XYZ file of C-alpha atoms in Angstrom:
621
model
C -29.874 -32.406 -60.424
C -28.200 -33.721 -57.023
C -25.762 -36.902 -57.147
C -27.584 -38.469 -54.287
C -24.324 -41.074 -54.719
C -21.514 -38.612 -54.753
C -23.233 -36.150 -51.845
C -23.560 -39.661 -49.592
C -19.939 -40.485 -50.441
C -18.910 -36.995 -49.596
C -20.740 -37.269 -46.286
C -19.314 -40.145 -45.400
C -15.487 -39.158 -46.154
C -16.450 -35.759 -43.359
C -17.556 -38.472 -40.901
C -14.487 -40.223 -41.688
C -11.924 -37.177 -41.591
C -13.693 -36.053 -38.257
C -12.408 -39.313 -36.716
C -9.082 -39.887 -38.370
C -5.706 -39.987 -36.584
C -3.824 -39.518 -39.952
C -4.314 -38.853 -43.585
C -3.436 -41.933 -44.317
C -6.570 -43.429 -42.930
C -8.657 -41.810 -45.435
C -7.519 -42.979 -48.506
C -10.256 -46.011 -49.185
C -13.068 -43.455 -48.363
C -11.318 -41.054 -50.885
C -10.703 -43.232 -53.831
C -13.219 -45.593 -53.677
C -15.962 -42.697 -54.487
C -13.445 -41.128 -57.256
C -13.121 -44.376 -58.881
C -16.979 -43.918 -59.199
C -16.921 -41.534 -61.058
C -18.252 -42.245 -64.706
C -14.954 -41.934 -66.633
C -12.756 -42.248 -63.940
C -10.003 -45.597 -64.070
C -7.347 -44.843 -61.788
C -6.435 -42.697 -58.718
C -3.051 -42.128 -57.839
C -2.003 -40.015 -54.544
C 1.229 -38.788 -53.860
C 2.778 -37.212 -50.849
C 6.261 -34.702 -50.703
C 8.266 -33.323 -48.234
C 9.175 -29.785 -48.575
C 12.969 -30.774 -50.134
C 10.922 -32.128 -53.166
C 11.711 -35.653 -51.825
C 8.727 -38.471 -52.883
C 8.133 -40.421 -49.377
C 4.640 -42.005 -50.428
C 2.621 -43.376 -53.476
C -0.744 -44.712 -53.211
C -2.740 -46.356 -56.820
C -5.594 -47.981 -56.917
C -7.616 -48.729 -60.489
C -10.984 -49.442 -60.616
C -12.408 -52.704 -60.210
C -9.551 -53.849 -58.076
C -9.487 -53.857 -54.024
C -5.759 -53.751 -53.264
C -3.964 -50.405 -53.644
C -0.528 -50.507 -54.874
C 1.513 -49.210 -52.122
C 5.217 -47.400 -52.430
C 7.066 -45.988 -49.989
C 10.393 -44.291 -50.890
C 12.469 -41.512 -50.543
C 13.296 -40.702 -53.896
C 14.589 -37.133 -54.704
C 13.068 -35.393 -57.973
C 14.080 -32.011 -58.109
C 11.685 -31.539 -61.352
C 8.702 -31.576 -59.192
C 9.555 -28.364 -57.951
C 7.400 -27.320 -60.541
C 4.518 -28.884 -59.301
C 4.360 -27.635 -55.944
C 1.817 -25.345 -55.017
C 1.567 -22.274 -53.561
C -0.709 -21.241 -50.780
C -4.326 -22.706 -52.817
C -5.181 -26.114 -54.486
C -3.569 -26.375 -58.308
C -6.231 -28.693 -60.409
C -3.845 -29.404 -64.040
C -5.337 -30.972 -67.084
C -2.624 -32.511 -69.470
C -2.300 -35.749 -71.428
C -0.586 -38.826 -70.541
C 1.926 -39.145 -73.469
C 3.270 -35.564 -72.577
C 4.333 -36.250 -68.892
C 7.770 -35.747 -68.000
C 8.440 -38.921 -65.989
C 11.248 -36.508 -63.775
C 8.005 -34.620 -62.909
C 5.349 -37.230 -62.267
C 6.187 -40.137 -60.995
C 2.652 -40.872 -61.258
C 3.188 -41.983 -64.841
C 4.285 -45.483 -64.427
C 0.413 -46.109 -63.219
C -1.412 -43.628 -65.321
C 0.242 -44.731 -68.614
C -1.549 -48.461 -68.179
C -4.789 -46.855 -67.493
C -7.264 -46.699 -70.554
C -8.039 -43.062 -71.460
C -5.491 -40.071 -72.406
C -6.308 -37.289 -70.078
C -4.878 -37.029 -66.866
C -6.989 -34.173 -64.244
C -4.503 -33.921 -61.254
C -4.934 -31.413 -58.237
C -1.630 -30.560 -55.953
C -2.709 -28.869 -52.700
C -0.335 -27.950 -49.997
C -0.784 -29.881 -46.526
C 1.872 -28.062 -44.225
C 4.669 -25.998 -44.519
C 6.871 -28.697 -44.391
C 5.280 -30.916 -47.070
C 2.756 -31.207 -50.106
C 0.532 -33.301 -52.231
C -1.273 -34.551 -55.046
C -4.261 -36.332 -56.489
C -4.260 -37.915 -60.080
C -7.008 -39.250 -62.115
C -6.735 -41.168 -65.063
C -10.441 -40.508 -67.387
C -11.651 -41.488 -70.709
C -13.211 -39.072 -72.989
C -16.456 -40.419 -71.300
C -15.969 -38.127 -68.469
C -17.416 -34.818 -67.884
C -14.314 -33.052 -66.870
C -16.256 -30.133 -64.850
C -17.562 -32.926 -62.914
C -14.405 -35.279 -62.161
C -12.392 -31.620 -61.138
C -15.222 -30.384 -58.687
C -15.267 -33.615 -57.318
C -11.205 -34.067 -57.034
C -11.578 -30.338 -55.120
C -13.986 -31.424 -52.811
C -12.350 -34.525 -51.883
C -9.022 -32.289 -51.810
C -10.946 -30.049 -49.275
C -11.807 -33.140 -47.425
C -8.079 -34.259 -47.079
C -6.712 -30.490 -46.359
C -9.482 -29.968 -43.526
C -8.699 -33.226 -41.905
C -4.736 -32.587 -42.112
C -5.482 -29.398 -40.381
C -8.099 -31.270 -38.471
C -4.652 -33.734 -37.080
C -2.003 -31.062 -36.815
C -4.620 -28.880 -34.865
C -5.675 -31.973 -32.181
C -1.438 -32.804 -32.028
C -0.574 -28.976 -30.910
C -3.327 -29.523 -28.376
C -2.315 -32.646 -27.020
C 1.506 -31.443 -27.208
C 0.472 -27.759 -25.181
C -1.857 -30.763 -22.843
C 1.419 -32.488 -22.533
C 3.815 -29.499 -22.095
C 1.424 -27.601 -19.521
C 1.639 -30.734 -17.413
C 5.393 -31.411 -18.034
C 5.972 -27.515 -16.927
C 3.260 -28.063 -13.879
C 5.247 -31.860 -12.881
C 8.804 -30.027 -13.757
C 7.583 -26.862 -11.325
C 6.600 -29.652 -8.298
C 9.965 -31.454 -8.944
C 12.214 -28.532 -8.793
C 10.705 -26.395 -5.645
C 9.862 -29.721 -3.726
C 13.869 -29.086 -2.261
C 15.641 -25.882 -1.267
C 19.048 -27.931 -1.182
C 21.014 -26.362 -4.223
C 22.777 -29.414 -5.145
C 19.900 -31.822 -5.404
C 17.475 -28.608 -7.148
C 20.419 -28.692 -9.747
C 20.021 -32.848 -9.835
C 16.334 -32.615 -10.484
C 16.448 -29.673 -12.886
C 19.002 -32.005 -15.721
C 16.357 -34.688 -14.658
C 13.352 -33.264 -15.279
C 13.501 -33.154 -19.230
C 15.100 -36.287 -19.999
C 13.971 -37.925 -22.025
C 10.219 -36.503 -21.875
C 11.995 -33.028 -23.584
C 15.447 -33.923 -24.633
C 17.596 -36.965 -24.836
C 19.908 -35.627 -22.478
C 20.769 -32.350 -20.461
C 23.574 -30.349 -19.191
C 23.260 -27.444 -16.133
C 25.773 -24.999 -15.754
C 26.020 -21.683 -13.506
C 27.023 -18.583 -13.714
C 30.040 -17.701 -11.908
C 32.179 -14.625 -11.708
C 35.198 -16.778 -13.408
C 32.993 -18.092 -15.819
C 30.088 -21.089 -16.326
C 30.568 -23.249 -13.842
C 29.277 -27.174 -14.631
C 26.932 -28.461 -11.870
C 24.903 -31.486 -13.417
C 24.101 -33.540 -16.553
C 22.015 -36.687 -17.230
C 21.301 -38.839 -20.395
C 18.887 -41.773 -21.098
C 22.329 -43.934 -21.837
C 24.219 -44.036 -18.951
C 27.481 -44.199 -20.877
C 26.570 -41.396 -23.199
C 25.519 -39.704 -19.430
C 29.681 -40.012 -18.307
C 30.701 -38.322 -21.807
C 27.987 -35.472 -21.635
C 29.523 -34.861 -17.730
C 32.991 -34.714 -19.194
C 31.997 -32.661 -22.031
C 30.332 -30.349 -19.501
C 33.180 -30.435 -17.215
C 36.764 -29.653 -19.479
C 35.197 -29.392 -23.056
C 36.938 -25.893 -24.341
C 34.213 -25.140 -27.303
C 31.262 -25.532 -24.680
C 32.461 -23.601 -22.585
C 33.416 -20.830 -25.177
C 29.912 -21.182 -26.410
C 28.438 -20.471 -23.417
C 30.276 -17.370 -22.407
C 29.730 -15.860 -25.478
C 26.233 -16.195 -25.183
C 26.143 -14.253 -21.481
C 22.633 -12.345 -21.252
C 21.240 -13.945 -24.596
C 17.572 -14.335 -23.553
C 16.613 -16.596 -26.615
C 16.845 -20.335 -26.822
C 19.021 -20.939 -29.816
C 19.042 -24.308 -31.691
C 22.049 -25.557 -33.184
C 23.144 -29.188 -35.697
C 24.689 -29.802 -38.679
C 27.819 -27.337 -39.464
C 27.215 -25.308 -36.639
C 28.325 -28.044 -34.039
C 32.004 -28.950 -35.595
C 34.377 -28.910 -33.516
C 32.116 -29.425 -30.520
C 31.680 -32.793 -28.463
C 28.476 -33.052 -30.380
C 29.708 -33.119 -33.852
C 28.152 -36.264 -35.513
C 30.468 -39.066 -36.297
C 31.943 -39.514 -39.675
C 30.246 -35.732 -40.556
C 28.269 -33.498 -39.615
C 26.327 -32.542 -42.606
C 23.233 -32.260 -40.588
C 20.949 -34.105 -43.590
C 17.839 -35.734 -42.629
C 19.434 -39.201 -43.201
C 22.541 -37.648 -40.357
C 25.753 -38.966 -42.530
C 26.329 -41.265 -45.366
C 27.089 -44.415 -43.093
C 24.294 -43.883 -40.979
C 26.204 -45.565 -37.946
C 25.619 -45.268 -34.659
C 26.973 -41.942 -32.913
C 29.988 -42.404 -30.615
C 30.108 -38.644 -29.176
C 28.277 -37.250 -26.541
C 25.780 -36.469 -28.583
C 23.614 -39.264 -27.514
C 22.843 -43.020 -28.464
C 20.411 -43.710 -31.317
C 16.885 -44.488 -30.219
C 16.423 -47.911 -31.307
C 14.543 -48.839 -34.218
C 13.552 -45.342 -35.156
C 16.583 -44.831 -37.276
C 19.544 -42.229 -37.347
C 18.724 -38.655 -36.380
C 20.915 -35.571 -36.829
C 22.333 -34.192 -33.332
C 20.827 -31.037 -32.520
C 21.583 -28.805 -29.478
C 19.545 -26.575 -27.452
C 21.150 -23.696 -24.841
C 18.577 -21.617 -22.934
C 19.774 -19.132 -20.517
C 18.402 -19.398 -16.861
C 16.845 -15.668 -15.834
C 16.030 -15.564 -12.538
C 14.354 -11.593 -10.457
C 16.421 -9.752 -13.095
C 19.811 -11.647 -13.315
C 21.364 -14.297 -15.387
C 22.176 -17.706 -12.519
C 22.965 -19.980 -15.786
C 22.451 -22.093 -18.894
C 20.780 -25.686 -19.543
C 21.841 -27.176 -22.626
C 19.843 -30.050 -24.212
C 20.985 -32.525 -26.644
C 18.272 -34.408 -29.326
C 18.653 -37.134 -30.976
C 15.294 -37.801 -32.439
C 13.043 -36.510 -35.534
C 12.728 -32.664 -35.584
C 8.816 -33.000 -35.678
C 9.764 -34.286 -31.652
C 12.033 -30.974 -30.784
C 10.687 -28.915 -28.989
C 9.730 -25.238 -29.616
C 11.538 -22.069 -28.084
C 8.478 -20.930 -26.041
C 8.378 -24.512 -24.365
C 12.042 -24.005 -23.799
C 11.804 -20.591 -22.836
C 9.034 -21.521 -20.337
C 11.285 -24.307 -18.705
C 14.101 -22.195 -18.258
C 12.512 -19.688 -16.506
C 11.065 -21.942 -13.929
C 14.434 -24.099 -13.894
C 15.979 -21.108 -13.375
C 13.394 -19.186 -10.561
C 13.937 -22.907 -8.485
C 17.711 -22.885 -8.656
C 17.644 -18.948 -7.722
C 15.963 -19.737 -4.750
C 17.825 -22.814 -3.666
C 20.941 -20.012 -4.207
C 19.180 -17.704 -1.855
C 18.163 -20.190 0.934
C 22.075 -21.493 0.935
C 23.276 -17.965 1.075
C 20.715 -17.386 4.128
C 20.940 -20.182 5.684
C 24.866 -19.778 5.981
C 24.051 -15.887 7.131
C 21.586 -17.645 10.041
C 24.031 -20.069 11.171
C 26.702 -17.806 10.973
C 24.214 -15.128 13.044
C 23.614 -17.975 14.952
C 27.027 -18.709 15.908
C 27.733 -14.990 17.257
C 24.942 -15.130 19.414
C 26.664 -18.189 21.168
C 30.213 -18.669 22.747
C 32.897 -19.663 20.798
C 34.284 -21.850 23.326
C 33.449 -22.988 26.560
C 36.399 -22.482 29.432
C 38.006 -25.589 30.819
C 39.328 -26.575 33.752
C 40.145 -29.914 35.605
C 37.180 -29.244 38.483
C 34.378 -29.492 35.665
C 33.776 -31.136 32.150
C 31.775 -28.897 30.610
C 29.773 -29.410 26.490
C 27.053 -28.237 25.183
C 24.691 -28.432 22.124
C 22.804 -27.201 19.752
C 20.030 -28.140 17.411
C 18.621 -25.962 14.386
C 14.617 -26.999 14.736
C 12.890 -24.358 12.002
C 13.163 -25.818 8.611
C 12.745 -21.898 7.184
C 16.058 -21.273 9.580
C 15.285 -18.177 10.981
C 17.047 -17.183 13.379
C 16.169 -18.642 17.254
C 16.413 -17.145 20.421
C 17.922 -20.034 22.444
C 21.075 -19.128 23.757
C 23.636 -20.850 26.718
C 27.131 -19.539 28.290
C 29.545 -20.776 30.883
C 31.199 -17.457 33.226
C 34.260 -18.276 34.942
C 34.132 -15.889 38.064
C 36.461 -14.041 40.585
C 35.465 -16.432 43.458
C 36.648 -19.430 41.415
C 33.242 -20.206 41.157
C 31.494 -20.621 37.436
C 28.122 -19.460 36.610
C 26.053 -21.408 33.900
C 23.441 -19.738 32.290
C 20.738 -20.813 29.403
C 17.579 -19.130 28.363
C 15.161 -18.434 25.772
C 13.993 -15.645 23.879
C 9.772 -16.290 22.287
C 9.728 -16.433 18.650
C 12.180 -15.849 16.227
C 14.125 -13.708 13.698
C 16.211 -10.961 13.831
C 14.036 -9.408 16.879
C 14.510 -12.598 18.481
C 18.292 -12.404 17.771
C 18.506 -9.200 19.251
C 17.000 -9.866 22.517
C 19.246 -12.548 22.472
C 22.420 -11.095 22.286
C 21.261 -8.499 24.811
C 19.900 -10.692 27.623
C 23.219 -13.599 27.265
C 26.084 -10.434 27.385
C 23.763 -8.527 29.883
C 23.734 -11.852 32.221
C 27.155 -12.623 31.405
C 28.635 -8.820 32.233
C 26.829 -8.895 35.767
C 27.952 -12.621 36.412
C 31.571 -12.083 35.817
C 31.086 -8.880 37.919
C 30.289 -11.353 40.739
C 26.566 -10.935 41.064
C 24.587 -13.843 42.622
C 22.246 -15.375 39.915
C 19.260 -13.757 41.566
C 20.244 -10.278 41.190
C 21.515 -10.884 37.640
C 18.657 -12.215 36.606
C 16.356 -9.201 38.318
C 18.759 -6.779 36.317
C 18.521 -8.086 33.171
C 14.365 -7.786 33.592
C 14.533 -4.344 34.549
C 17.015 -3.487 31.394
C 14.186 -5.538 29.380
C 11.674 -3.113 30.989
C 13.519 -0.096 30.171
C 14.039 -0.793 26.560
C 10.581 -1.614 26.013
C 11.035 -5.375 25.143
C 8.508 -6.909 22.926
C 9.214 -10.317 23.918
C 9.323 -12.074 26.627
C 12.364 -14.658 27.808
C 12.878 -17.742 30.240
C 16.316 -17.909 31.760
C 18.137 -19.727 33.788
C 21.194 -19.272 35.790
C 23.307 -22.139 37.721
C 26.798 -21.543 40.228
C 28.849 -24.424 40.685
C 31.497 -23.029 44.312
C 34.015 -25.481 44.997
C 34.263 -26.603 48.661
C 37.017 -28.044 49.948
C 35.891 -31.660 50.654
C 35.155 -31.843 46.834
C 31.642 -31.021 46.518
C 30.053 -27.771 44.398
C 27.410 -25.817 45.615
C 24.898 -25.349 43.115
C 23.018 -22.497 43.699
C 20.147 -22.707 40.865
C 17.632 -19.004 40.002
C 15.004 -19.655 37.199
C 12.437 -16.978 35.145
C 10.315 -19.466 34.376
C 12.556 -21.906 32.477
C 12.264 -25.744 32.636
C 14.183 -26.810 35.343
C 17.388 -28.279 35.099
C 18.179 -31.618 35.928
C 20.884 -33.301 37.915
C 22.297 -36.370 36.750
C 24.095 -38.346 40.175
C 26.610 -40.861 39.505
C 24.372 -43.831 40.573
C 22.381 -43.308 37.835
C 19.140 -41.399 39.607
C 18.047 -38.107 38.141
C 16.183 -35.266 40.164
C 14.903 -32.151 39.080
C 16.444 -28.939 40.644
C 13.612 -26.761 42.340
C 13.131 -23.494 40.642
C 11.131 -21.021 39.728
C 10.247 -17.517 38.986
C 8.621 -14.815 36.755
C 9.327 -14.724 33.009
C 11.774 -11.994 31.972
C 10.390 -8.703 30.585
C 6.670 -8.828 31.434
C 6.822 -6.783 35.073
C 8.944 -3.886 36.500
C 10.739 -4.431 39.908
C 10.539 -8.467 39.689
C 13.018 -10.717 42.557
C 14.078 -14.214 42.224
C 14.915 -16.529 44.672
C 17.965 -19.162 44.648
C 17.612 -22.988 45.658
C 20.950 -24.363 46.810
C 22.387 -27.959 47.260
C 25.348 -29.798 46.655
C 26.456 -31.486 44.434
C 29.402 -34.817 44.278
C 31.981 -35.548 42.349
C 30.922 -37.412 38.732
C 27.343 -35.827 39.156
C 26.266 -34.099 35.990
C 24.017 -30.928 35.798
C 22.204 -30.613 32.429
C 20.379 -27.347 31.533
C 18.310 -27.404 28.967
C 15.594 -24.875 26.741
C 11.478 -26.563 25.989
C 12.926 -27.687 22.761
C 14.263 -31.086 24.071
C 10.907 -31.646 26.127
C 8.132 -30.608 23.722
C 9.681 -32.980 21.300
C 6.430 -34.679 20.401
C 6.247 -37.985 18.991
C 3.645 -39.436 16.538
C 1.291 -40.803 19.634
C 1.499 -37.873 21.262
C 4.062 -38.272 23.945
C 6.553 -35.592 24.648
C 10.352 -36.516 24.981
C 9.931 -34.973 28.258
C 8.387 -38.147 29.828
C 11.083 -40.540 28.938
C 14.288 -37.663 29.717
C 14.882 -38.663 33.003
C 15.347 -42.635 31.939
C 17.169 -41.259 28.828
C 19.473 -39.470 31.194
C 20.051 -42.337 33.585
C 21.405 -44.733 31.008
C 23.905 -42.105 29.943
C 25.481 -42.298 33.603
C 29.398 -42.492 33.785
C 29.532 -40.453 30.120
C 31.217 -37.620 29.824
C 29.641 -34.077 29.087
C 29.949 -34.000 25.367
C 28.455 -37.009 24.947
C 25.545 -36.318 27.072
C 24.975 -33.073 25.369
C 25.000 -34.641 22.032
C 23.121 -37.978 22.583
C 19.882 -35.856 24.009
C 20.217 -33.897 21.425
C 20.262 -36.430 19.108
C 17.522 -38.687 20.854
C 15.008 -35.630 21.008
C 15.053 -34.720 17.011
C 14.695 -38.908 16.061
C 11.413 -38.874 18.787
C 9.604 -35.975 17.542
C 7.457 -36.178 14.864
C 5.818 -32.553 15.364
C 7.498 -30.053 16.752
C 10.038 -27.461 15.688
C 11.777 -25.565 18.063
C 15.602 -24.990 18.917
C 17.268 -27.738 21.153
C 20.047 -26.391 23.754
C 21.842 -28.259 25.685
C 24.376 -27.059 28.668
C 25.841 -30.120 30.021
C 28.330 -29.618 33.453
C 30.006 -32.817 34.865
C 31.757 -31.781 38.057
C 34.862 -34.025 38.528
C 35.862 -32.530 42.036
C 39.114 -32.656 44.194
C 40.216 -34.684 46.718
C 39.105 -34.594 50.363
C 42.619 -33.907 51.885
C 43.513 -31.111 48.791
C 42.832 -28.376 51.507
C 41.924 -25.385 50.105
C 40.862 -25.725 46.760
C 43.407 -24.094 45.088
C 42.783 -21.282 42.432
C 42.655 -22.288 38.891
C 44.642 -19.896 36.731
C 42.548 -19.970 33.641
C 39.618 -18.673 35.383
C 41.841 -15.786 36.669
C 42.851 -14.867 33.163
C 39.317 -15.646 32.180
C 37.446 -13.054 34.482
C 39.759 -10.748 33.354
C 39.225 -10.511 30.320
């Protein structure tokens, strides 16, 4: 015959595990139907941690509403006994013979009518246990009360699993985003130290309570960062990181070590993590319970004293070792995280800082490149103040193929050249360093610009250029009243622009072929002359297709830029159109050179214009 009463009861207590958050929660649909039982006067659930330690007692009798709550944690070593194995353990055993070192459920049981005591123990995790006590007259039909008990035991183990099941879940939920969020954060920058910043960031206090980077260097680890949810504790982990002698022994023995390894208790004496007043490492984390003073970390408030424990992952990174990240808990080990987690984290810790590594080292092999393929120096001399600039536009810093020079020549005349090789990269680079020595060889030979310029298209020609080039080449001649001839060639390059001391700005006429796209190609020169304090700047498209948000290009306000920077010298022209250009744009990306020549002249009755010396030495060279 069904129990109608029971098999609703039962269905109700699935209904209610289904929905529960914890165990806990299903203790009134549990006992309530137990108590129901004919026979049945008193339930009494216990729950264990895996040390044999009582945390929680739960009785209720029958005919009474309100449970009889205890929570302690009381050691009783003679449980051991009791604890089950990998199955549910249902016991039958009288009242008077329980061993009150074994059951604490005795103090309850013993004032419940009836001698017999039908108890189940059933295992919940692998950390911890429990167990389910009835107290029944010899009314009760003992097959009955035990299938029961082992139902509702089922009931409780399914939801457990049920909970622990719907946690690892929401923790894998939780740590997929924190790795996707962690992943954003780290390769958002390419700058090494602020990747290092982010990477101690990151984890705290979502992973850890607080973190410590370090990299690998050929003298040894090498500390880079640390934070901490405290900011005092944050000043003692740095230090710690910094000069602490066991750290850093710690991490040098672990070189290549691949695994995460966890370390508290014993294993941390001696290190700037050792809790204070012992380090034990018990789950209560020292006798006095105080507060931690050491860089292990502050207590979290009202959650009560945790043991320190330490986490070091190596960071592997396309084959090779770039570091370690250390993390330091303070917090219930049912929070730590696991090894994969950890393992995860390092990997893309360490994959960001590798690549912040390898933009630094190429962006210092770009500018570096970069600097050959311009001159070292400009020459100087009291007829002309001569500056010049330039302006890294490409983010990705490949190389560009904007390149200037100044050529003192034989005639005590100097030749300016700029230019501008399409695209970029090491092509680019090349065609740069041909076409500025090229141009500067035949200039210093004494070549007018034209001719220069018609060489250097037919030694593009002949070597099968790729790309294509704008150039263009500028000769300031003394004369003796104190003027310059400028005598201006252009290959399609914007045209330069002369600055006079009264503040107006014209464009020098120019023109031209590009370089490199037809044999046999001629360019003409456009002369005038040019006074004392007037200022020839030379420029590449980067300064004038600097685009601003509207749409404007910088090249409609240059000439009243220029103006207002009359009566300046060279180098501050040179750097304040520079400057100007890269706060306007708002698109753009391209190079900015700048070739700035102020001609300061000589005075009418000097005669001859005599010959500077420095030139002489320079063309000979």
């Amino acid at each position: 015959m069904v129990d109608d009463t029971w098999s609703s009861a039962l269905h109700r207590l699935w209904q209610a595990a289904s929905r529960a958050e914890e165990v806990a929660a299903l203790a009134d649909d549990v006992y309530a139907p137990l108590l129901a039982t004919p026979g049945v006067h008193l339930v009494v659930g216990t729950r264990w941690d895996g040390k044999h330690v009582l945390r929680y007692m739960r009785a209720l009798s029958a005919g009474s509403d309100t449970p009889v709550i205890v929570a302690t944690t009381r050691s009783m070593p003679g449980a051991a006994v009791r604890e089950p194995g990998g199955e549910p353990v249902v016991t039958r055993s009288a009242v008077d013979g329980m061993d009150d070192s074994m059951w604490p459920e005795a103090e309850f049981l013993r004032q419940a009518p009836g001698a017999s005591v039908v108890a189940c123990t059933f295992r919940l995790d692998q950390r911890g246990w429990a167990a389910l006590a009835l107290a029944v007259d010899g009314t009760a039909d003992l097959s009955v009360v035990e299938s029961r008990l082992t139902q509702a035991v089922d009931v409780i183990v399914a939801c457990h699993t049920g909970i622990l099941q719907r946690g690892r879940e929401a923790r894998r939920a939780s740590d997929d985003a924190l790795l996707a969020e962690a992943s954003l954060q780290m390769d958002s920058s390419l700058d090494v130290e602020d990747t290092l910043r982010r990477v101690a960031r990151i984890a705290v206090p979502a992973v850890a309570d607080g973190a410590l980077v370090h990299l690998l260097r050929s003298e040894g680890p090498e500390f880079v960062a640390a934070t901490h949810v405290a900011v005092q504790q944050q000043r003692a982990l740095e230090e710690a990181g910094r000069h602490d002698p066991w750290l850093a022994a710690l991490l040098a023995r672990r070189g290549e070590d691949e695994d995460t390894v966890f370390l508290s208790g014993a294993a941390l004496e001696g290190s700037p993590f050792a809790e204070a007043g012992g380090t034990d490492g018990g789950a209560n984390g020292g006798a006095d319970g105080g507060a931690n003073t050491t860089a292990a970390g502050a207590r979290p408030a009202g959650d009560g004293p945790h043991p320190t424990v330490v986490s070091i992952s190596t960071l592997r990174a396309r084959g090779r070792v770039v570091g370690s990240i250390t993390f330091v808990y303070q917090r219930p080990e049912a929070r730590l995280p696991d090894s994969a987690f950890l393992r995860s984290l390092a990997t893309r810790a360490a994959l960001a800082i590798d690549n912040a590594l390898l933009y630094e080292l190429r962006r210092t092999a770009v500018l570096s490149l970069q600097e050959h393929l311009l001159p070292s120096q400009l020459p100087e001399s009291v007829q002309w103040d001569l500056s010049a600039s330039y302006a890294v536009g490409d983010p990705m810093l490949d190389v560009g193929g904007d390149f200037y020079d100044a050529v003192p020549r034989p005639d005590g005349s100097i030749a300016l050249l700029i230019g501008d090789v399409c695209g970029r990269g090491a092509e680019a680079a090349a065609l740069t360093g041909l076409a500025r020595h090229t141009l500067r060889t035949l200039l210093e030979e004494g070549n007018d610009p034209g001719t220069a310029l018609s060489r250097l298209n037919r030694a593009l020609r002949q070597e099968r250029a790729s790309r294509f080039l704008t150039a263009v080449v500028a000769t300031l001649t003394p004369r003796p009243d104190g003027t310059a001839l400028l005598s201006t060639c252009s290959a399609g390059h914007p045209p330069p622009l002369v600055l006079r001391s009264d503040g107006t700005v014209s464009e020098v006429l120019s023109g031209g072929l590009l370089l490199g796209v037809l044999d046999d190609v001629s360019y003409e020169s456009h002369e005038e002359l040019i006074a004392p304090d007037d200022t020839l700047v030379l420029f590449t498209d980067g300064l004038t297709e600097s685009r601003e948000a509207g749409g404007a290009f910088f090249e409609s306000v240059l000439p009243a830029r220029l103006s207002a920077l009359r009566g300046s010298g060279a180098a501050h022209i040179a750097e304040s159109l520079a400057q100007q250009a890269e706060t306007f744009r708002d698109s753009g990306q391209d190079d900015i050179a700048l070739l700035v020549a102020r001609w300061t002249g000589v005075p009418p009755d000097a005669g001859l214009l005599p010959r500077d010396p420095r030139i002489e030495q320079a063309a000979l060279r």
